[in-house]
PDB file of C-alpha atoms in Angstrom:
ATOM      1  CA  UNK A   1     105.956  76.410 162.370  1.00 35.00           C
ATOM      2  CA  UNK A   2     106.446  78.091 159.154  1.00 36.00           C
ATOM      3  CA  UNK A   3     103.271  79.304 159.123  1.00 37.00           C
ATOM      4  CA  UNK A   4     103.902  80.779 162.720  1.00 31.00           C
ATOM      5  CA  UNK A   5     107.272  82.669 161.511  1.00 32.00           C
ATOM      6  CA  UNK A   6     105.217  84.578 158.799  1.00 34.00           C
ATOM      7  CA  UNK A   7     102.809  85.597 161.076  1.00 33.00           C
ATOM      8  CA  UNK A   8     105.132  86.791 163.456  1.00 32.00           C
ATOM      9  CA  UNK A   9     106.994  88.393 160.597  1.00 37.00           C
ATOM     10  CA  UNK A  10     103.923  90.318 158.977  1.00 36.00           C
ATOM     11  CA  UNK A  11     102.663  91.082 162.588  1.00 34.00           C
ATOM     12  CA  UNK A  12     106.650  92.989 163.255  1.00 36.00           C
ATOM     13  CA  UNK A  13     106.340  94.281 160.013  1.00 38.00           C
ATOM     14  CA  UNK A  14     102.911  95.709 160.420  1.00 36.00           C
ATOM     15  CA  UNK A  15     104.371  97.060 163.636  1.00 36.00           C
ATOM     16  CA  UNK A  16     107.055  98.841 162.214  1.00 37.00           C
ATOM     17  CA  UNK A  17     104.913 100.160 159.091  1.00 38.00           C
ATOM     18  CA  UNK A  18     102.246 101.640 161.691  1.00 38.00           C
ATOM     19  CA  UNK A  19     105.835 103.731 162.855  1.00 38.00           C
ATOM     20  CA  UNK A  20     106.361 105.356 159.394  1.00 42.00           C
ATOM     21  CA  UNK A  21     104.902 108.238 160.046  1.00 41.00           C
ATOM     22  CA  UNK A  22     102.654 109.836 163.102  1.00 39.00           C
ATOM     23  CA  UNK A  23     105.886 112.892 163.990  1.00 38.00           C
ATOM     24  CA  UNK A  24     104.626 114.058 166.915  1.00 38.00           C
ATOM     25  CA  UNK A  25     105.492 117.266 168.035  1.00 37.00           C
ATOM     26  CA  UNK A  26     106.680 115.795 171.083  1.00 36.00           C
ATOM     27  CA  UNK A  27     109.896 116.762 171.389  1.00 36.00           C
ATOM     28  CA  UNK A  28     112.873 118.674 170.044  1.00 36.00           C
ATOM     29  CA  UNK A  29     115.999 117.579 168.755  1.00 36.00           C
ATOM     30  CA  UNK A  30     117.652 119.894 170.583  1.00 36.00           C
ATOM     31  CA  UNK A  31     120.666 120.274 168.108  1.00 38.00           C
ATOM     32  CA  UNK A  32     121.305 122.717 165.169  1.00 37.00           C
ATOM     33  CA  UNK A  33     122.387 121.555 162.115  1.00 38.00           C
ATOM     34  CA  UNK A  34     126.170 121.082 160.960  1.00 35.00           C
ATOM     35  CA  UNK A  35     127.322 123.025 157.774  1.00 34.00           C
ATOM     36  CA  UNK A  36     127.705 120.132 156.196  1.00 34.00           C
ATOM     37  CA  UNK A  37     123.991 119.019 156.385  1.00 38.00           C
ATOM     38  CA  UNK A  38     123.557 121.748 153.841  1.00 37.00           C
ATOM     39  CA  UNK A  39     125.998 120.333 151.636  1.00 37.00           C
ATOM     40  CA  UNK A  40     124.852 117.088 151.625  1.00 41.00           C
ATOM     41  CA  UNK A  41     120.848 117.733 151.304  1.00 44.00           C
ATOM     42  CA  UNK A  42     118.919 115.633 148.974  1.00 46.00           C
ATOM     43  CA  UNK A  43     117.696 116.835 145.304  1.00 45.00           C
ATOM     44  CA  UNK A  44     115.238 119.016 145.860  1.00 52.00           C
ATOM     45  CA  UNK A  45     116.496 121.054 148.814  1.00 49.00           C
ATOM     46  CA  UNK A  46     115.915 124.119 147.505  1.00 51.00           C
ATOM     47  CA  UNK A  47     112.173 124.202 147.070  1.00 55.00           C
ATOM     48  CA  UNK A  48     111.783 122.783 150.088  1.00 55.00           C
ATOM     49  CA  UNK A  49     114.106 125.687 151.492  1.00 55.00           C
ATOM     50  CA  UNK A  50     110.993 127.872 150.579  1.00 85.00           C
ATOM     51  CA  UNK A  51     108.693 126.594 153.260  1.00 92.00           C
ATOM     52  CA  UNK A  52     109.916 127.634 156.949  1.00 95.00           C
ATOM     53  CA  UNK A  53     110.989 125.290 159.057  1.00 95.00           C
ATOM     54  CA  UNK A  54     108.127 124.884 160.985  1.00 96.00           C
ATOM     55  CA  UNK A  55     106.378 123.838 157.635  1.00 96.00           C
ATOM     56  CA  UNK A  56     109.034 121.997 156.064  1.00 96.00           C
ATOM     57  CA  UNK A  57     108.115 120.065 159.570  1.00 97.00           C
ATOM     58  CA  UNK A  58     104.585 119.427 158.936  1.00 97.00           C
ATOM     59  CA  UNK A  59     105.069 118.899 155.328  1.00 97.00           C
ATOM     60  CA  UNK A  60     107.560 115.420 156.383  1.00 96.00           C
ATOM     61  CA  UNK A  61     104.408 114.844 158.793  1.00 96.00           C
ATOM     62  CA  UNK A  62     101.986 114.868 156.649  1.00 97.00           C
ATOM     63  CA  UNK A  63     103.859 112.260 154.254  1.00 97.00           C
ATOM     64  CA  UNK A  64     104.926 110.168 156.760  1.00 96.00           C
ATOM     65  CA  UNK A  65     100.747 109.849 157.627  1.00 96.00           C
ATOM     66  CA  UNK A  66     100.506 108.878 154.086  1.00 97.00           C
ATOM     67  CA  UNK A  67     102.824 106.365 154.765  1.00 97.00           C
ATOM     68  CA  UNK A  68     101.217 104.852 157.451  1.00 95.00           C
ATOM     69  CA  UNK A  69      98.126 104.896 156.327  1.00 97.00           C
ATOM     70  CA  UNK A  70      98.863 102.862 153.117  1.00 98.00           C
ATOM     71  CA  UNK A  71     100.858 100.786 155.477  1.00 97.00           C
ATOM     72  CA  UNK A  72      97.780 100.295 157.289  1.00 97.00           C
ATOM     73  CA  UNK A  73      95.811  99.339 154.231  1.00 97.00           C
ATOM     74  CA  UNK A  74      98.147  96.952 153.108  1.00 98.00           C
ATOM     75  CA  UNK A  75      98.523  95.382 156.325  1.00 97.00           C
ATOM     76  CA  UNK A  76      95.271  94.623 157.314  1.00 97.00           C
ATOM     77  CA  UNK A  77      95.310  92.410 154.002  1.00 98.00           C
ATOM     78  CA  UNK A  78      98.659  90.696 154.567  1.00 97.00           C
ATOM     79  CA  UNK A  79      97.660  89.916 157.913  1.00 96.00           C
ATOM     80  CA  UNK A  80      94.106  89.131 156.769  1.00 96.00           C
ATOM     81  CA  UNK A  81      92.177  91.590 158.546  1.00 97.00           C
ATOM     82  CA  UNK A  82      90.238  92.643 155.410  1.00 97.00           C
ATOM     83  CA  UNK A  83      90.346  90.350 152.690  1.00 98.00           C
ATOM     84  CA  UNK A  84      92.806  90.167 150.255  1.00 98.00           C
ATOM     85  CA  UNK A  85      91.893  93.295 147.446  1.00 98.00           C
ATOM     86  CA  UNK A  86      94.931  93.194 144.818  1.00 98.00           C
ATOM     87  CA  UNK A  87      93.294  96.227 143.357  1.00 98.00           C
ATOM     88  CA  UNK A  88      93.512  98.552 146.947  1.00 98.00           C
ATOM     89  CA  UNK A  89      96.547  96.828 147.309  1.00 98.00           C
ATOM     90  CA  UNK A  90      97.905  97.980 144.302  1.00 98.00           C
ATOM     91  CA  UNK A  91      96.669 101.628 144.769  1.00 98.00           C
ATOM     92  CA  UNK A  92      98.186 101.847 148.382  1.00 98.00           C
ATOM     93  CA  UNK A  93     101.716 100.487 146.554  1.00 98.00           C
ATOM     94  CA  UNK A  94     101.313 102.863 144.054  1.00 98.00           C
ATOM     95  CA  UNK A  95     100.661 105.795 146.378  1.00 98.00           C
ATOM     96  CA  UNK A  96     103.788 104.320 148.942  1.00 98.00           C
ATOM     97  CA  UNK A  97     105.626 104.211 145.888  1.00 98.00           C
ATOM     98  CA  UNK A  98     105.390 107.819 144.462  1.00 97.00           C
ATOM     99  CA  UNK A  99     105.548 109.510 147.850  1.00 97.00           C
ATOM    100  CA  UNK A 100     108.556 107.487 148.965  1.00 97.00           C
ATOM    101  CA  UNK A 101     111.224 110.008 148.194  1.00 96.00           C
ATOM    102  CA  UNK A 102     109.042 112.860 148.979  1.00 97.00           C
ATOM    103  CA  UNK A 103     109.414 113.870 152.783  1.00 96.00           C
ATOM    104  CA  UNK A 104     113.383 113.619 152.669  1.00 96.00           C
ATOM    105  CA  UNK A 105     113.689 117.508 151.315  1.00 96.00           C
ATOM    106  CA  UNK A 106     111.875 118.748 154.086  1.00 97.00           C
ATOM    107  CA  UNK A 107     114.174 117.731 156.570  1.00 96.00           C
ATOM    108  CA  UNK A 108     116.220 121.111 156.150  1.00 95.00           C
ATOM    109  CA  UNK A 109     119.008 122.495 158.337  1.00 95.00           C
ATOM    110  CA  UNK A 110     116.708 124.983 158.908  1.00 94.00           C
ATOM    111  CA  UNK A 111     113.923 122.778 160.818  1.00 95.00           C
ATOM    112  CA  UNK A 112     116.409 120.752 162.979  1.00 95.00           C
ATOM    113  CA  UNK A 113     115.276 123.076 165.767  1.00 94.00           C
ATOM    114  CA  UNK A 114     111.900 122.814 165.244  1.00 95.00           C
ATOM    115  CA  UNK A 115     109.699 120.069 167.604  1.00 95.00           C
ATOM    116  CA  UNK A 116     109.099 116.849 166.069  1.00 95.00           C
ATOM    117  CA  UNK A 117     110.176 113.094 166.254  1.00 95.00           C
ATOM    118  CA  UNK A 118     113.335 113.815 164.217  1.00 96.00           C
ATOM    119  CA  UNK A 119     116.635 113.099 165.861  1.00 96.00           C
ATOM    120  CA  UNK A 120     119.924 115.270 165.668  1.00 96.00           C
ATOM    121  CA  UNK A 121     121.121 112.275 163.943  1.00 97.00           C
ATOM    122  CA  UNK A 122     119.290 113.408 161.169  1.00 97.00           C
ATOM    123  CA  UNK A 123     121.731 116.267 160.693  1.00 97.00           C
ATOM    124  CA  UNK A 124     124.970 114.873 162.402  1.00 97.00           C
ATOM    125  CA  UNK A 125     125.199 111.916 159.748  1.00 97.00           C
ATOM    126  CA  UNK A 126     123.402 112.720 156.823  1.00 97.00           C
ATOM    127  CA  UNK A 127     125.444 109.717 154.498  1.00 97.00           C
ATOM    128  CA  UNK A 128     123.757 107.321 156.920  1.00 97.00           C
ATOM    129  CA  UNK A 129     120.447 108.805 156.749  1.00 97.00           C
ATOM    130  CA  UNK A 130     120.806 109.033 152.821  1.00 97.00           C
ATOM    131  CA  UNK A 131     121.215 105.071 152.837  1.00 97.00           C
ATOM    132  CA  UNK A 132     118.178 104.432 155.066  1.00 97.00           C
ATOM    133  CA  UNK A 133     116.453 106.530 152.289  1.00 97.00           C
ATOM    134  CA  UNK A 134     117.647 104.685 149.595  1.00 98.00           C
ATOM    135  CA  UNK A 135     116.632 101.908 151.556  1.00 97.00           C
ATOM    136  CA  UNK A 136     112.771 102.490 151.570  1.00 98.00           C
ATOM    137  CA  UNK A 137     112.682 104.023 148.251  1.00 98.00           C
ATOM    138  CA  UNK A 138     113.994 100.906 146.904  1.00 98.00           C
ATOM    139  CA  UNK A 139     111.993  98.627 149.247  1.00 98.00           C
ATOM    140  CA  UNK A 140     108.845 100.881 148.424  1.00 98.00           C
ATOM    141  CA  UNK A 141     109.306 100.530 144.477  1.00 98.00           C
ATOM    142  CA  UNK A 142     109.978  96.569 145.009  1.00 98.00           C
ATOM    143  CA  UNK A 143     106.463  96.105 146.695  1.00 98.00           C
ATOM    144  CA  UNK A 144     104.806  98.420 143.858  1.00 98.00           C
ATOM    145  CA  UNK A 145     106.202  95.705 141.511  1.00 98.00           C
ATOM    146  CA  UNK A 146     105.119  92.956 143.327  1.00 98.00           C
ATOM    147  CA  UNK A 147     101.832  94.111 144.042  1.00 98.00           C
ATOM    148  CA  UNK A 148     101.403  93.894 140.429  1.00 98.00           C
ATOM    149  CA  UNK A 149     101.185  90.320 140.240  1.00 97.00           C
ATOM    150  CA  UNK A 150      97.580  90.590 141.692  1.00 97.00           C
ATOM    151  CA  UNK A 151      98.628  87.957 144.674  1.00 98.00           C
ATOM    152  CA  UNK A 152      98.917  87.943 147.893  1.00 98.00           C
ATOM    153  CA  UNK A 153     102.087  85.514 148.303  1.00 98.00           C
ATOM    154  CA  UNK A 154     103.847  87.681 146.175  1.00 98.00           C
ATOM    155  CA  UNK A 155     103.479  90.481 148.608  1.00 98.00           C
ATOM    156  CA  UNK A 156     104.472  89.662 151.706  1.00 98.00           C
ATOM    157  CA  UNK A 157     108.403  89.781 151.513  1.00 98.00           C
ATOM    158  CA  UNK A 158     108.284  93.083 149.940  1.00 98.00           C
ATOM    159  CA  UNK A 159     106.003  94.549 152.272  1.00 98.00           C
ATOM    160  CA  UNK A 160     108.334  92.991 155.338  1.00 97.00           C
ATOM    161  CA  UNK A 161     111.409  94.797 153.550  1.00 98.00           C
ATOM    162  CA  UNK A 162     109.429  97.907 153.373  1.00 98.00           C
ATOM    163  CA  UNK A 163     108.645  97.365 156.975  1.00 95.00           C
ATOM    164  CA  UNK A 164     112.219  96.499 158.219  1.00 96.00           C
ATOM    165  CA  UNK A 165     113.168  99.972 156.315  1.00 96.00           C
ATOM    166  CA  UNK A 166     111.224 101.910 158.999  1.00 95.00           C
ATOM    167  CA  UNK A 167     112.475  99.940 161.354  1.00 94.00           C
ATOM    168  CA  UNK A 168     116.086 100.599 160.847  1.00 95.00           C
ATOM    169  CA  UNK A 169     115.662 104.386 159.907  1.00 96.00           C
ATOM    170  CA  UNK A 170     113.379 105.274 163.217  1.00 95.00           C
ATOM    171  CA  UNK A 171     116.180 103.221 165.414  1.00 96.00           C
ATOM    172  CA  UNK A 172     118.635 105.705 164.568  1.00 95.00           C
ATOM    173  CA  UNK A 173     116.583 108.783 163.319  1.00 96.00           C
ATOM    174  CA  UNK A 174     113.450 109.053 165.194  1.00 96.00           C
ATOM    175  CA  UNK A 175     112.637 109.818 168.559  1.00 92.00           C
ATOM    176  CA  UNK A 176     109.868 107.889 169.577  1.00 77.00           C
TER     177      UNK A 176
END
């Protein structure tokens, strides 16, 4: 039974890391930007200003791929896919790690009318979004810690919490 739960856990979590990532252009949020998005941007707002919006846009994209794809790597080993390499491991933590508070900047007021997966919520309640940001970064920096232990037990929690992180921020702030 146990055994069962942390399959079904990893398997959600897997699920949810595979998320991280892949903004479509799809479709558009459809809302501009409060004033008060502006004051409230993350650290780092203003380089990211310099890019237009379409490529503040594909810059969050192309992070959020990162994302996913050490996701992926790590995942295939927790569910045991691909066996169990605490180096790789380690890189893709590493990598999570030092891009997790990368994308946020690029979600200027500026790009809210661009396409992509991004939700007006973005923009409407930025202290929420903040927290599901704090959220990964802290979840991402956990598993980079634990992946340092060179086993695989020690992994798996972290990786769910980074995993529940995407979760709860694409509920609210991604359109699927």
């Amino acid at each position: 039974m146990k055994k069962t739960m942390l399959t079904l856990g990893t398997l959600t979590a897997l699920s949810l890391l595979a998320a991280c990532g892949g903004q479509s252009n799809s479709s558009a949020p459809a809302a501009s930007a409060p004033a008060s998005a502006a004051a409230s941007a993350p650290a780092g707002q203003a380089a990211a200003s310099a890019l237009s919006p379409k490529e503040a846009v594909k810059e969050r994209e192309k992070l959020m791929e990162s994302f996913k794809k050490d996701a992926g790597t790590m995942g295939k080993m927790v569910k045991g896919e691909t066996p169990y390499d605490a180096a790789a491991f380690q890189a893709a933590a590493d990598n999570l790690a030092a891009n997790a508070d990368k994308p946020w900047v690029h979600y200027t007021p500026e790009s809210a009318n661009e396409e992509s997966e991004a939700k007006p919520e973005v923009w409407i309640k930025p202290d929420e979004f903040k927290k599901e940001i704090e959220k990964f970064t802290t979840a991402a920096a956990a598993l980079k810690t634990a992946a340092a232990s060179g086993k695989l037990d020690d992994v798996k929690k972290p990786f769910g919490d980074v995993g529940q992180s995407c979760k709860s921020c694409h509920d609210t702030f991604r359109a699927d």
